[in-house]
Coordinates of C-alpha atoms in Angstrom, one line a residue:
X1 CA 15.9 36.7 -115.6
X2 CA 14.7 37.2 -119.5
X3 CA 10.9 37.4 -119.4
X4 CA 8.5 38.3 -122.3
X5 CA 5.0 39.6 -122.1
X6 CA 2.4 39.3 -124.6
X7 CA -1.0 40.9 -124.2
X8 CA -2.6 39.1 -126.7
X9 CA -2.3 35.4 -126.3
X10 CA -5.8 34.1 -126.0
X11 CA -5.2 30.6 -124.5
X12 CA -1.3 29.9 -123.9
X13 CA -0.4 31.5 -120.0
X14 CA 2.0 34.2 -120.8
X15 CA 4.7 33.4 -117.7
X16 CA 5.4 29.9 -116.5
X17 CA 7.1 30.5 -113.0
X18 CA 9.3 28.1 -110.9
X19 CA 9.2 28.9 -107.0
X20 CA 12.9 30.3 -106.9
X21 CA 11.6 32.4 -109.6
X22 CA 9.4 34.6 -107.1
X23 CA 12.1 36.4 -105.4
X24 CA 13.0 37.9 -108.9
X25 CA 9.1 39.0 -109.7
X26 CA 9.2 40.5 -106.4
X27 CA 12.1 42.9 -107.5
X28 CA 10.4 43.8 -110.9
X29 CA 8.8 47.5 -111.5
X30 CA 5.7 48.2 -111.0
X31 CA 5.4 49.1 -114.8
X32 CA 6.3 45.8 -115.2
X33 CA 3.5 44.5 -113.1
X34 CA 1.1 46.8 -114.4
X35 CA 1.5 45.3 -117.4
X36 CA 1.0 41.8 -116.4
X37 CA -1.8 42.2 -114.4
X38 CA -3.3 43.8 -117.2
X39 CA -2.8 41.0 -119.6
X40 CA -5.9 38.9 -120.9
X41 CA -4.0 35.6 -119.4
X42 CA -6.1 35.6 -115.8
X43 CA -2.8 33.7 -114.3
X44 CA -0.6 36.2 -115.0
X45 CA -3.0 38.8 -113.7
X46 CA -3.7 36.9 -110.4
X47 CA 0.1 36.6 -109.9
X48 CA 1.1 39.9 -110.8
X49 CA -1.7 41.8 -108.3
X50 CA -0.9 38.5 -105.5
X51 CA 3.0 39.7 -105.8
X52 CA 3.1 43.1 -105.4
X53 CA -0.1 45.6 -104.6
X54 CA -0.6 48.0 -101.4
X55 CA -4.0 48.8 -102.9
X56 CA -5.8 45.7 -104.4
X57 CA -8.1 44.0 -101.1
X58 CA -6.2 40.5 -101.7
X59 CA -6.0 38.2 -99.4
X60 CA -5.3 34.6 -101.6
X61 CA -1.9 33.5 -102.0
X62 CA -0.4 31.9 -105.4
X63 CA 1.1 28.7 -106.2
X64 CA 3.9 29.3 -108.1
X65 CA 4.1 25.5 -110.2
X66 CA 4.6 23.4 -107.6
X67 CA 6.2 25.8 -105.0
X68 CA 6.0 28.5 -102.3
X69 CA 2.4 30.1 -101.2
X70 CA 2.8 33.9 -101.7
X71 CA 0.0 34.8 -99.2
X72 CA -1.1 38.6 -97.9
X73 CA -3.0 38.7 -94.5
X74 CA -6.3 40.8 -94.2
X75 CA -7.0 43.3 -91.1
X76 CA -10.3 43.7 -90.7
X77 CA -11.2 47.0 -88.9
X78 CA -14.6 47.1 -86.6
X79 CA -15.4 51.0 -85.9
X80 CA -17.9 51.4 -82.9
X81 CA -19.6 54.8 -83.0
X82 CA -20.0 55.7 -78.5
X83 CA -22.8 57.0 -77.8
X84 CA -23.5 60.1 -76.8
X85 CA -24.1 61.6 -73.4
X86 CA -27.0 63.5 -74.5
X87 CA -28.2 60.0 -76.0
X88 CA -27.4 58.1 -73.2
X89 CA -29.7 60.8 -70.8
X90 CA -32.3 60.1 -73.3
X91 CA -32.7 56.7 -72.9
X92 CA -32.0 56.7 -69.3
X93 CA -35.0 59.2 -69.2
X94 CA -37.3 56.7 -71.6
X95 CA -36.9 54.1 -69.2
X96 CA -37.5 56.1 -65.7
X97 CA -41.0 58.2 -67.5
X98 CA -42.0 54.5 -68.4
X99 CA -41.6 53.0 -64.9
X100 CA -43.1 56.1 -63.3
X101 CA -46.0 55.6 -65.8
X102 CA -46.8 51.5 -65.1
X103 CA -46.1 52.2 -61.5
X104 CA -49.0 55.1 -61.2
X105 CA -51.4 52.4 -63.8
X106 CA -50.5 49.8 -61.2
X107 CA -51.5 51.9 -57.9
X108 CA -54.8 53.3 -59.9
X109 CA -55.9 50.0 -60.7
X110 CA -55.8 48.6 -57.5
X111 CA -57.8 51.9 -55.8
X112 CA -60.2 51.2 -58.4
X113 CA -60.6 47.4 -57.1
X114 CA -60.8 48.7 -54.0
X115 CA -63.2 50.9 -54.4
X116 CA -65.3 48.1 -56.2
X117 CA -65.5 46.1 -52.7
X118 CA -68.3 46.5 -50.9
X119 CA -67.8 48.2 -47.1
X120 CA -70.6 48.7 -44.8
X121 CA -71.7 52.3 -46.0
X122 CA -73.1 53.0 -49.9
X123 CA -70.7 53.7 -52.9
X124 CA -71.0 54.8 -56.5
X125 CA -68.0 52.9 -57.1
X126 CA -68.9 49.7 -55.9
X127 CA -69.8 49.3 -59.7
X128 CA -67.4 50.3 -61.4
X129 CA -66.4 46.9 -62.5
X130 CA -70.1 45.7 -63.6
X131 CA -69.9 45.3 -66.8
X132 CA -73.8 45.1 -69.1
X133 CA -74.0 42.9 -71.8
X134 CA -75.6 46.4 -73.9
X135 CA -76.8 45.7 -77.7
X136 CA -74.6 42.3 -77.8
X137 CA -71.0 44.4 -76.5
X138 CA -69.8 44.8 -72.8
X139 CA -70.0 48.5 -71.6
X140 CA -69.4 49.8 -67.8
X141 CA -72.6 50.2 -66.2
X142 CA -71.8 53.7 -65.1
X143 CA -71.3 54.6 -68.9
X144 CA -75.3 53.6 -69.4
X145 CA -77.0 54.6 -66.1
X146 CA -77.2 57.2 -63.7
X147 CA -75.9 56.1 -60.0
X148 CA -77.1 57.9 -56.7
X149 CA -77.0 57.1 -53.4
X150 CA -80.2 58.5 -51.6
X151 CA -79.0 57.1 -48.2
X152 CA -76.0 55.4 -46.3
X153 CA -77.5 52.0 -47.0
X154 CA -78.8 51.7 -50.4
X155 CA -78.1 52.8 -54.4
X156 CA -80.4 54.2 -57.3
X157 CA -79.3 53.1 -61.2
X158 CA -81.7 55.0 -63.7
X159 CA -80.5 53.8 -67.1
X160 CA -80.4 56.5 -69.8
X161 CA -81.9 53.7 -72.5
X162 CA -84.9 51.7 -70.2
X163 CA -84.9 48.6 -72.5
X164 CA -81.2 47.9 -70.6
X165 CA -82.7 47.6 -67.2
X166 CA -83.4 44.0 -67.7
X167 CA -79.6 43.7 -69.2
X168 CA -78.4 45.7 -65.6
X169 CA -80.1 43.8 -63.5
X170 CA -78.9 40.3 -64.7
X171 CA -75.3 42.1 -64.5
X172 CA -75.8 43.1 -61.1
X173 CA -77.0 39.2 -60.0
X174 CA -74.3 37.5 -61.7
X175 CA -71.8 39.8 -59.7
X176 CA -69.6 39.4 -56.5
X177 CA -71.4 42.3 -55.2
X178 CA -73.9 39.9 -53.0
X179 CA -77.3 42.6 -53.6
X180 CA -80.5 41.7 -54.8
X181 CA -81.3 44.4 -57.5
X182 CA -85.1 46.3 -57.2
X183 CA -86.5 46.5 -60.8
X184 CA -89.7 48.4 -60.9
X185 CA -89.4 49.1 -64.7
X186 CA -87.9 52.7 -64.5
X187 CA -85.5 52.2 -61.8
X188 CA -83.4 49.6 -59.7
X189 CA -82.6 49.9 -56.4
X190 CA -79.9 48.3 -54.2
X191 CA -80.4 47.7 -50.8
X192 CA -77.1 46.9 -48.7
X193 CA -77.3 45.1 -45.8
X194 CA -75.4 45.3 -43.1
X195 CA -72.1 42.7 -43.8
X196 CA -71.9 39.9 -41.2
X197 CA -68.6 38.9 -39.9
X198 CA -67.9 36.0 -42.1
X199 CA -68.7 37.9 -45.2
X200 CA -66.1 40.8 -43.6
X201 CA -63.5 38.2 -43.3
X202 CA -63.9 36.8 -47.0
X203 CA -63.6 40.6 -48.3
X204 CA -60.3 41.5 -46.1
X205 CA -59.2 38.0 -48.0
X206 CA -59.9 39.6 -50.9
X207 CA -58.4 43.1 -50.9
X208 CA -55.2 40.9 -49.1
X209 CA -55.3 39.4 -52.5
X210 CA -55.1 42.3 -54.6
X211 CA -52.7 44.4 -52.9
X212 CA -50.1 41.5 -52.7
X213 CA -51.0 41.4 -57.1
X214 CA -50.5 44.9 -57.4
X215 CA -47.3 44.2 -55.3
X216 CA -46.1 41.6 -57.8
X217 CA -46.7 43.8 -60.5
X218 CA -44.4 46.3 -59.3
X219 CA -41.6 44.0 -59.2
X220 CA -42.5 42.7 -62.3
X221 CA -41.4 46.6 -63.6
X222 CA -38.8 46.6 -62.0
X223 CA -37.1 43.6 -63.4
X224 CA -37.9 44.8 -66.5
X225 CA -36.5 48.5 -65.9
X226 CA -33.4 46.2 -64.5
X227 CA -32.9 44.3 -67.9
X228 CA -33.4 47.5 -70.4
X229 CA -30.4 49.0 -67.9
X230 CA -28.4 45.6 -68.3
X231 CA -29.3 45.8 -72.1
X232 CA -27.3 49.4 -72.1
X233 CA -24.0 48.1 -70.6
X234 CA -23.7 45.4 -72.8
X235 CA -23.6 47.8 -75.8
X236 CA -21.4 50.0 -73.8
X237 CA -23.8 53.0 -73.3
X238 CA -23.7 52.6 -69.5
X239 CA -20.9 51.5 -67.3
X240 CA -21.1 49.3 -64.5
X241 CA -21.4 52.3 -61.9
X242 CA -23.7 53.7 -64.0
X243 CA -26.3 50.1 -63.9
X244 CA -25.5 50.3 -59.5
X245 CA -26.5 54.0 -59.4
X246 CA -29.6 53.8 -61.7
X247 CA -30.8 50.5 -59.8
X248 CA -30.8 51.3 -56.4
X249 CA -32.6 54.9 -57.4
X250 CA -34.8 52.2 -59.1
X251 CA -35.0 50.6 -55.7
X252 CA -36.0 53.6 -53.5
X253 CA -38.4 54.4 -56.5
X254 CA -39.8 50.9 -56.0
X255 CA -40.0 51.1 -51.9
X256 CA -42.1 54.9 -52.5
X257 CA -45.1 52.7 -54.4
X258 CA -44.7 49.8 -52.6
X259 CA -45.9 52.0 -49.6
X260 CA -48.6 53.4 -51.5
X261 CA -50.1 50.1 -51.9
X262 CA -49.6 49.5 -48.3
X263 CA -51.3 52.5 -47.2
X264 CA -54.4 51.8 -49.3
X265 CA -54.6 48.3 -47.5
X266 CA -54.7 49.6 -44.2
X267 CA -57.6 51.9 -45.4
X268 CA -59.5 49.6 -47.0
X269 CA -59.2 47.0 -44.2
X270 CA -60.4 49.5 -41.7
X271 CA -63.4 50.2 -43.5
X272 CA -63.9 46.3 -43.7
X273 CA -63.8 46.1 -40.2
X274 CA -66.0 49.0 -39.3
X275 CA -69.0 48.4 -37.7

């Protein structure tokens, strides 16, 4: 087949080509198809580097007037990077110091609630959850008062600033603590009486209340610990076996502070129901 090849022609296409003409391009050398596809005709060009390249990205065919589509299929190639073991450990260990940490913040909180229910003797911490309404923002009454107990029966506040007594004793009324607060303008004093049965039975209520919360609350981790373990197989970082093993440890883990709670229930029920 006589070609000829003109770098120069501005408008004209330099090669008109027929479809049974593309088995001859095909056979032409490549400084033959350099120099088409670096002609200033774009057709040529796009036919040239669509016929024959190993190097160019192409991935259109050509129509060739009428005839054939020369087309050249793409691979794509996806590399995934595996993590490491000594990455995988880490976040294995990131998710285990975290549940550790809620679970301990869990079991603390509830001592602290039950602390803050009245039993039949006297107890600093029976107000730790008063909160004073102190130069218009809410502070802990222990953080603005000294607390005492002089006797089994009854507690001593002596504020640090005296213009807050008024502000502590208005806390203490609008409590669930059930006291009458003694104001004699330096101090307050709280007398406990002795509880009756009915108000024993309406604080067992409560603490049955709270431990079943704090009970929630550790499952609540769980699930969570559960789905950042689930969210690690799916991006291949831990294998099936891998998610069984970690979850039942997460279990036992689980059952340990579930006990906890159970033991402080039993405690704080038996001081309910001491005479």
């Amino acid at each position: 087949m006589a070609a000829s090849f003109s770098s120069t022609a501005p408008t004209k296409p330099v090669l008109q080509f027929r479809a049974n003409y593309s088995k001859s391009l095909l056979s032409l050398p490549d400084s033959c198809l350099r120099i088409i596809a670096s002609a200033r005709c774009p057709s040529a060009r796009l036919i040239a580097c669509s016929l024959k390249t190993d190097k160019l990205p192409l991935g259109a065919g050509v129509n060739l007037s009428g005839g054939p589509v020369v087309k050249r299929s793409l691979q794509k190639r996806l590399v995934i990077r595996s993590a490491t073991i000594e990455e995988i450990e880490a976040e294995k260990s990131a998710i285990e110091t975290d549940v550790k940490s809620k679970m301990e913040k869990t079991i603390e909180t509830l001592r602290t609630s039950f602390n803050s229910i009245r039993t039949g003797r006297a107890n600093a911490a029976m107000l730790d959850k008063i909160e004073v309404e102190y130069y218009g923002s809410p502070v802990s009454l222990k953080s603005i008062a000294q607390i005492s107990t002089p006797d089994g029966s009854s507690l001593l506040l002596q504020p640090y600033d005296k213009s807050s007594l008024k502000a502590i004793e208005k806390a203490i009324v609008n409590s669930d603590l059930g006291v009458t607060p003694n104001n004699d303008g330096d101090v307050i004093r709280l007398s406990l009486p002795p509880l009756t049965s009915d108000r024993r039975k309406e604080l067992s209520k409560v603490v049955a209340k709270q431990s079943e919360e704090g009970k929630v609350a550790l499952r609540n981790i769980r699930r969570d610990a559960l789905k950042s373990y689930d969210k690690l197989e799916k991006e291949k970082k831990l294998s099936e076996d891998n998610v069984k093993d970690l979850s039942s440890d997460l279990q036992k883990l689980i059952d340990v502070y579930m006990k906890k709670i159970e033991e402080l229930y039993k405690q704080k029920e038996k001081e309910l129901m001491k005479v």
